[in-house]
Short mmCIF file of C-alpha atoms and ligand atoms in Angstrom, two decimals:
data_model
loop_
_atom_site.label_atom_id
_atom_site.label_comp_id
_atom_site.label_asym_id
_atom_site.label_seq_id
_atom_site.Cartn_x
_atom_site.Cartn_y
_atom_site.Cartn_z
CA UNK A 1310 8.66 -1.78 100.46
CA UNK A 1311 11.72 -1.82 98.49
CA UNK A 1312 10.56 -1.28 94.89
CA UNK A 1313 13.75 -1.88 92.73
CA UNK A 1314 14.18 -5.52 91.53
CA UNK A 1315 11.29 -6.97 94.00
CA UNK A 1316 8.84 -8.71 91.85
CA UNK A 1317 5.64 -7.14 92.36
CA UNK A 1318 2.13 -8.42 92.46
CA UNK A 1319 -1.38 -7.13 92.70
CA UNK A 1320 -1.31 -8.49 96.26
CA UNK A 1321 1.48 -7.96 97.57
CA UNK A 1322 1.42 -4.03 96.48
CA UNK A 1323 -2.36 -3.57 97.59
CA UNK A 1324 -1.43 -5.45 101.26
CA UNK A 1325 1.50 -2.69 101.70
CA UNK A 1326 -1.06 0.00 100.42
CA UNK A 1327 -2.85 -1.11 102.83
CA UNK A 1328 -0.12 -1.10 105.74
CA UNK A 1329 1.11 2.49 105.01
CA UNK A 1330 -2.42 4.39 105.14
CA UNK A 1331 -3.43 2.47 108.19
CA UNK A 1332 0.46 3.40 109.85
CA UNK A 1333 -0.44 7.01 108.63
CA UNK A 1334 -4.32 6.53 110.81
CA UNK A 1335 -5.87 7.25 107.21
CA UNK A 1336 -9.58 6.93 107.74
CA UNK A 1337 -11.64 4.08 105.07
CA UNK A 1338 -7.47 3.45 104.22
CA UNK A 1339 -8.22 -0.40 102.38
CA UNK A 1340 -10.69 1.56 100.33
CA UNK A 1341 -8.37 4.55 99.47
CA UNK A 1342 -5.94 2.22 98.44
CA UNK A 1343 -7.62 -0.03 96.84
CA UNK A 1344 -9.16 3.70 94.67
CA UNK A 1345 -5.73 4.91 94.58
CA UNK A 1346 -4.69 0.76 92.69
CA UNK A 1347 -7.81 1.31 90.28
CA UNK A 1348 -6.54 4.39 88.96
CA UNK A 1349 -2.56 3.99 88.99
CA UNK A 1350 -3.19 0.39 86.73
CA UNK A 1351 -6.53 2.17 85.38
CA UNK A 1352 -8.38 -0.99 86.20
CA UNK A 1353 -11.73 -1.88 88.12
CA UNK A 1354 -12.26 -3.46 91.69
CA UNK A 1355 -12.95 -6.39 89.63
CA UNK A 1356 -9.93 -6.72 87.76
CA UNK A 1357 -8.10 -6.22 90.54
CA UNK A 1358 -9.63 -9.01 93.10
CA UNK A 1359 -9.92 -11.41 89.91
CA UNK A 1360 -5.95 -11.18 89.04
CA UNK A 1361 -4.22 -10.94 92.49
CA UNK A 1362 -0.73 -13.14 90.82
CA UNK A 1363 -0.53 -10.26 88.30
CA UNK A 1364 2.84 -8.72 87.81
CA UNK A 1365 2.86 -4.88 88.32
CA UNK A 1366 4.72 -3.07 86.84
CA UNK A 1367 7.76 -0.60 88.10
CA UNK A 1368 6.91 2.51 86.90
CA UNK A 1369 2.56 1.42 87.87
CA UNK A 1370 4.36 0.47 91.58
CA UNK A 1371 6.32 3.26 91.68
CA UNK A 1372 3.20 6.28 90.66
CA UNK A 1373 0.81 4.08 92.64
CA UNK A 1374 3.22 4.26 96.03
CA UNK A 1375 3.72 7.88 95.18
CA UNK A 1376 0.04 8.47 95.22
CA UNK A 1377 -0.37 6.33 99.11
CA UNK A 1378 2.65 9.05 100.03
CA UNK A 1379 0.22 12.13 99.13
CA UNK A 1380 -2.98 10.49 100.68
CA UNK A 1381 -0.82 9.93 103.85
CA UNK A 1382 -0.11 13.04 103.91
CA UNK A 1383 -3.73 14.27 103.95
CA UNK A 1384 -4.83 14.93 100.53
CA UNK A 1385 -8.26 13.66 100.17
CA UNK A 1386 -8.98 10.28 97.56
CA UNK A 1387 -11.27 11.89 95.44
CA UNK A 1388 -8.37 14.72 94.44
CA UNK A 1389 -5.51 11.75 93.69
CA UNK A 1390 -8.07 9.96 91.38
CA UNK A 1391 -9.81 13.44 90.40
CA UNK A 1392 -13.43 11.77 90.57
CA UNK A 1393 -16.56 10.78 92.93
CA UNK A 1394 -19.36 9.27 92.32
CA UNK A 1395 -22.85 11.05 93.21
CA UNK A 1396 -25.85 9.37 92.42
CA UNK A 1397 -24.50 7.06 90.69
CA UNK A 1398 -22.80 9.36 88.50
CA UNK A 1399 -19.00 9.85 88.35
CA UNK A 1400 -18.28 13.46 88.53
CA UNK A 1401 -14.97 15.37 87.95
CA UNK A 1402 -13.08 16.78 91.34
CA UNK A 1403 -10.73 19.03 92.07
CA UNK A 1404 -9.42 21.45 94.72
CA UNK A 1405 -12.05 23.70 93.68
CA UNK A 1406 -14.66 22.54 94.33
CA UNK A 1407 -16.45 20.91 97.39
CA UNK A 1408 -16.43 16.93 96.99
CA UNK A 1409 -19.83 15.47 96.34
CA UNK A 1410 -20.71 13.84 100.18
CA UNK A 1411 -23.75 11.00 100.51
CA UNK A 1412 -25.80 12.52 102.41
CA UNK A 1413 -26.11 15.38 100.06
CA UNK A 1414 -28.13 12.43 97.92
CA UNK A 1415 -30.77 13.31 100.51
CA UNK A 1416 -31.29 16.51 98.68
CA UNK A 1417 -32.20 15.30 95.13
CA UNK A 1418 -34.47 12.53 97.12
CA UNK A 1419 -36.58 15.04 98.75
CA UNK A 1420 -36.70 17.37 95.70
CA UNK A 1421 -37.80 14.61 93.37
CA UNK A 1422 -40.82 13.32 96.00
CA UNK A 1423 -41.88 16.76 97.35
CA UNK A 1424 -42.17 17.51 93.47
CA UNK A 1425 -44.10 14.05 92.32
CA UNK A 1426 -46.11 15.02 95.51
CA UNK A 1427 -47.28 18.58 93.72
CA UNK A 1428 -47.77 16.88 90.85
CA UNK A 1429 -50.38 14.12 92.17
CA UNK A 1430 -52.01 17.23 93.87
CA UNK A 1431 -52.42 19.30 90.72
CA UNK A 1432 -54.15 15.10 89.50
CA UNK A 1433 -51.03 14.09 86.93
CA UNK A 1434 -49.81 11.24 87.50
CA UNK A 1435 -47.04 10.37 89.69
CA UNK A 1436 -43.56 10.87 88.07
CA UNK A 1437 -42.57 13.51 86.35
CA UNK A 1438 -40.16 13.38 83.94
CA UNK A 1439 -39.64 17.71 84.70
CA UNK A 1440 -40.92 19.06 81.68
CA UNK A 1441 -41.26 22.10 81.79
CA UNK A 1442 -40.00 22.63 84.76
CA UNK A 1443 -36.91 25.83 86.11
CA UNK A 1444 -34.71 24.62 88.54
CA UNK A 1445 -32.80 26.82 90.07
CA UNK A 1446 -29.41 25.36 92.01
CA UNK A 1447 -27.18 27.72 94.26
CA UNK A 1448 -23.88 27.19 95.00
CA UNK A 1449 -23.45 25.09 92.44
CA UNK A 1450 -19.28 23.53 93.40
CA UNK A 1451 -18.85 20.29 91.01
CA UNK A 1452 -22.78 20.43 89.84
CA UNK A 1453 -23.50 17.32 91.21
CA UNK A 1454 -27.18 18.81 92.26
CA UNK A 1455 -28.02 19.98 88.91
CA UNK A 1456 -26.75 16.73 86.86
CA UNK A 1457 -28.47 14.45 89.37
CA UNK A 1458 -31.79 16.57 88.94
CA UNK A 1459 -30.97 17.02 85.03
CA UNK A 1460 -30.59 13.61 84.79
CA UNK A 1461 -33.71 12.78 86.58
CA UNK A 1462 -35.98 15.21 85.00
CA UNK A 1463 -35.00 15.26 81.34
CA UNK A 1464 -37.58 17.59 80.70
CA UNK A 1465 -36.47 20.46 83.23
CA UNK A 1466 -34.25 23.08 82.42
CA UNK A 1467 -31.69 24.67 85.15
CA UNK A 1468 -29.71 27.24 86.00
CA UNK A 1469 -26.94 26.40 88.23
CA UNK A 1470 -24.56 29.39 90.53
CA UNK A 1471 -21.38 29.92 91.74
CA UNK A 1472 -19.47 32.85 93.28
CA UNK A 1473 -16.40 30.91 92.24
CA UNK A 1474 -15.49 31.16 88.69
CA UNK A 1475 -13.28 27.88 89.23
CA UNK A 1476 -16.01 26.35 90.69
CA UNK A 1477 -17.97 27.39 87.33
CA UNK A 1478 -15.07 25.70 85.17
CA UNK A 1479 -15.56 22.20 87.13
CA UNK A 1480 -18.98 22.30 86.33
CA UNK A 1481 -18.60 23.06 83.05
CA UNK A 1482 -16.57 20.09 82.50
CA UNK A 1483 -18.92 17.85 84.36
CA UNK A 1484 -22.21 19.33 82.35
CA UNK A 1485 -20.01 18.22 78.93
CA UNK A 1486 -18.95 14.82 80.04
CA UNK A 1487 -23.00 14.37 81.14
CA UNK A 1488 -24.15 15.54 77.97
CA UNK A 1489 -25.81 17.59 80.09
CA UNK A 1490 -24.50 21.10 79.07
CA UNK A 1491 -27.32 22.24 77.07
CA UNK A 1492 -29.95 22.41 79.99
CA UNK A 1493 -27.84 23.04 82.81
CA UNK A 1494 -26.85 27.02 82.51
CA UNK A 1495 -24.35 28.04 84.47
CA UNK A 1496 -23.45 31.38 85.85
CA UNK A 1497 -21.40 33.07 87.97
CA UNK A 1498 -22.38 35.35 90.74
CA UNK A 1499 -23.83 35.84 94.15
CA UNK A 1500 -26.72 33.47 95.08
CA UNK A 1501 -29.04 34.56 91.90
CA UNK A 1502 -27.73 37.89 91.61
CA UNK A 1503 -26.78 37.17 87.76
CA UNK A 1504 -29.77 36.15 86.97
CA UNK A 1505 -31.02 38.43 84.20
CA UNK A 1506 -27.79 37.46 82.95
CA UNK A 1507 -28.53 34.19 81.93
CA UNK A 1508 -29.49 33.15 78.55
CA UNK A 1509 -32.95 32.07 79.51
CA UNK A 1510 -33.97 35.68 80.62
CA UNK A 1511 -35.87 37.89 78.60
CA UNK A 1512 -36.26 41.46 79.27
CA UNK A 1513 -40.01 40.52 79.59
CA UNK A 1514 -40.55 37.86 82.08
CA UNK A 1515 -38.78 37.21 84.98
CA UNK A 1516 -37.51 33.80 85.34
CA UNK A 1517 -39.61 31.92 87.94
CA UNK A 1518 -39.46 28.76 89.11
CA UNK A 1519 -40.57 25.13 90.21
CA UNK A 1520 -37.52 23.90 92.67
CA UNK A 1521 -34.78 25.98 93.63
CA UNK A 1522 -32.19 23.86 95.75
CA UNK A 1523 -29.23 24.76 97.52
CA UNK A 1524 -26.18 23.11 99.88
CA UNK A 1525 -24.71 26.35 100.99
CA UNK A 1526 -21.32 26.28 102.92
CA UNK A 1527 -22.63 26.15 106.44
CA UNK A 1528 -20.19 25.44 108.57
CA UNK A 1529 -18.79 28.08 111.32
CA UNK A 1530 -15.48 30.02 111.24
CA UNK A 1531 -15.15 28.88 114.86
CA UNK A 1532 -16.06 25.18 114.14
CA UNK A 1533 -12.92 25.02 111.53
CA UNK A 1534 -10.15 23.87 113.84
CA UNK A 1535 -12.56 20.52 114.47
CA UNK A 1536 -12.64 19.08 110.57
CA UNK A 1537 -10.67 16.53 109.53
CA UNK A 1538 -7.62 17.85 107.72
CA UNK A 1539 -8.52 16.31 104.23
CA UNK A 1540 -11.37 19.23 104.70
CA UNK A 1541 -9.35 21.78 106.68
CA UNK A 1542 -6.44 21.89 104.28
CA UNK A 1543 -7.74 20.82 101.06
CA UNK A 1544 -11.00 21.67 100.43
CA UNK A 1545 -12.09 25.49 99.68
CA UNK A 1546 -13.08 28.11 102.31
CA UNK A 1547 -15.22 29.53 100.22
CA UNK A 1548 -17.22 26.01 99.76
CA UNK A 1549 -17.11 25.36 103.50
CA UNK A 1550 -17.62 27.96 106.00
CA UNK A 1551 -21.03 29.97 105.95
CA UNK A 1552 -19.35 32.84 108.02
CA UNK A 1553 -19.12 33.18 111.84
CA UNK A 1554 -21.20 31.01 112.91
CA UNK A 1555 -22.11 29.02 109.78
CA UNK A 1556 -25.47 29.41 109.01
CA UNK A 1557 -25.61 32.95 107.50
CA UNK A 1558 -26.39 32.31 104.05
CA UNK A 1559 -29.58 31.02 104.58
CA UNK A 1560 -31.73 33.90 105.42
CA UNK A 1561 -30.14 35.30 101.55
CA UNK A 1562 -31.19 32.25 100.19
CA UNK A 1563 -34.32 31.78 101.89
CA UNK A 1564 -35.05 35.86 100.73
CA UNK A 1565 -34.14 34.73 96.89
CA UNK A 1566 -36.29 31.81 96.98
CA UNK A 1567 -39.40 33.96 98.29
CA UNK A 1568 -38.98 36.31 95.36
CA UNK A 1569 -37.75 33.93 92.35
CA UNK A 1570 -40.20 30.99 93.18
CA UNK A 1571 -43.65 30.68 91.26
CA UNK A 1572 -46.90 30.06 93.83
CA UNK A 1573 -46.46 26.19 94.99
CA UNK A 1574 -42.83 26.73 93.80
CA UNK A 1575 -40.48 24.49 96.06
CA UNK A 1576 -37.59 25.50 98.34
CA UNK A 1577 -35.01 22.36 99.68
CA UNK A 1578 -32.30 23.19 101.42
CA UNK A 1579 -28.98 21.00 102.88
CA UNK A 1580 -28.50 21.84 106.46
CA UNK A 1581 -25.99 21.40 108.43
CA UNK A 1582 -25.18 19.52 111.63
CA UNK A 1583 -26.31 22.44 113.79
CA UNK A 1584 -27.93 24.71 111.75
CA UNK A 1585 -31.56 23.54 111.98
CA UNK A 1586 -32.72 25.92 115.00
CA UNK A 1587 -31.08 28.98 113.67
CA UNK A 1588 -32.79 28.43 109.53
CA UNK A 1589 -36.17 27.21 110.50
CA UNK A 1590 -37.34 29.69 112.04
CA UNK A 1591 -37.01 31.52 108.88
CA UNK A 1592 -39.69 29.98 107.67
CA UNK A 1593 -41.94 31.28 110.30
CA UNK A 1594 -43.82 33.46 107.65
CA UNK A 1595 -46.43 33.71 105.48
CA UNK A 1596 -44.51 32.82 102.45
CA UNK A 1597 -44.11 29.40 103.71
CA UNK A 1598 -46.21 26.38 103.88
CA UNK A 1599 -45.87 22.46 104.21
CA UNK A 1600 -42.42 22.66 105.93
CA UNK A 1601 -40.43 19.31 106.63
CA UNK A 1602 -37.67 18.14 107.81
CA UNK A 1603 -35.72 15.06 106.61
CA UNK A 1604 -33.10 13.04 108.43
CA UNK A 1605 -29.90 11.69 107.55
CA UNK A 1606 -28.66 8.16 107.71
CA UNK A 1607 -27.13 9.50 111.40
CA UNK A 1608 -30.20 10.57 112.51
CA UNK A 1609 -29.25 14.44 111.34
CA UNK A 1610 -31.79 17.25 110.20
CA UNK A 1611 -29.99 17.07 107.10
CA UNK A 1612 -32.92 18.85 104.59
CA UNK A 1613 -34.79 21.90 105.32
CA UNK A 1614 -38.00 22.20 102.67
CA UNK A 1615 -40.92 24.39 102.10
CA UNK A 1616 -43.69 25.57 99.75
CA UNK A 1617 -44.17 28.67 98.27
CA UNK A 1618 -47.85 29.55 98.69
C1 SAM B 2281 -21.05 23.59 100.25
S1 SAM B 2281 -20.55 23.69 98.43
C2 SAM B 2281 -21.73 23.12 97.33
C3 SAM B 2281 -21.32 22.54 96.24
C4 SAM B 2281 -22.11 21.23 95.79
N1 SAM B 2281 -23.74 21.70 95.56
C5 SAM B 2281 -22.69 20.20 96.44
O1 SAM B 2281 -23.48 19.91 96.98
O2 SAM B 2281 -21.72 19.26 96.57
C6 SAM B 2281 -20.99 25.25 98.89
C7 SAM B 2281 -20.69 26.04 97.42
O3 SAM B 2281 -21.32 27.48 97.21
C8 SAM B 2281 -20.56 28.50 96.53
N2 SAM B 2281 -21.06 29.48 97.11
C9 SAM B 2281 -20.73 30.19 98.38
N3 SAM B 2281 -21.21 31.44 98.76
C10 SAM B 2281 -21.34 31.63 97.52
C11 SAM B 2281 -22.83 32.64 97.06
N4 SAM B 2281 -22.88 33.63 97.93
N5 SAM B 2281 -23.08 32.34 96.53
C12 SAM B 2281 -23.34 31.67 95.54
N6 SAM B 2281 -22.55 30.44 95.61
C13 SAM B 2281 -21.70 30.73 96.79
C14 SAM B 2281 -19.09 27.98 96.86
O4 SAM B 2281 -18.38 28.79 96.11
C15 SAM B 2281 -19.71 26.12 96.85
O5 SAM B 2281 -18.91 25.65 95.09
#
């Protein structure tokens, strides 16, 4: 589309955006073009569809088509807009963190369900506001899991760790943005090995958690070539790859949970599409009971949960 001298309106630039992304075989090209136009114009979807004849200024059109070109070359839409929704909340994302995925919302659902069941068994009312609960989120990335739980459980305190300092910086922006920085304590460390340096730790009593959640990196190195270009070239290796096989981090996570959960504490882990056969046997010890597996919407076993005896 020749921009200079043309009268550009919302409908025509959006149509051209659709066509360019479709031509570049971008998945979900319609949604991507809409999101990029919303971003370029600083408008929401309702405005865009209510104002098809509205003129688009030359600088805005230039900005939009520059974004379309970057998307056509493989950059994820979320890196271009700087945001992604998760659990109804908007998160800042950069190339330093995994883009939150819809299937990870099952981790939140399972964690909340299991906490509610635990409350019922203890003879308390079913709805918990998390008062007094201590939660760990290992490999927090954008902090999407930690913040969703903090919003659902306003009485809970959360320790969220990540081995990547640049991911922790993004997580910090998100905890501030959602006004939970006072309750979500971020730690840069391997799994939970920096726990002693948390402001919540005291020299006398070790920190014991009611809930430990994690969506660890779980893709095998050998699977790298099968990933979509957007993922392979633009998301951080440290967030994607769990090792040669992919499931290497789970043994360490389960060992940390066995040490750091209270009796009746809950472990909730997101699984890779083929992780279950390798991971479930790790819970086959006297430490764990009430083991459950939850499938995602595609029928893939996605969340493994267990209770510490
Ligand atoms: C799959 S991403 C999950 C991010 C976020 N929790 C989510 O669900 O979108 C895994 C995260 O674990 C972090 N990570 C990788 N190895 C780790 C380790 N040994 N200890 C702590 N965090 C680790 C990565 O930096 C990355 O942010």
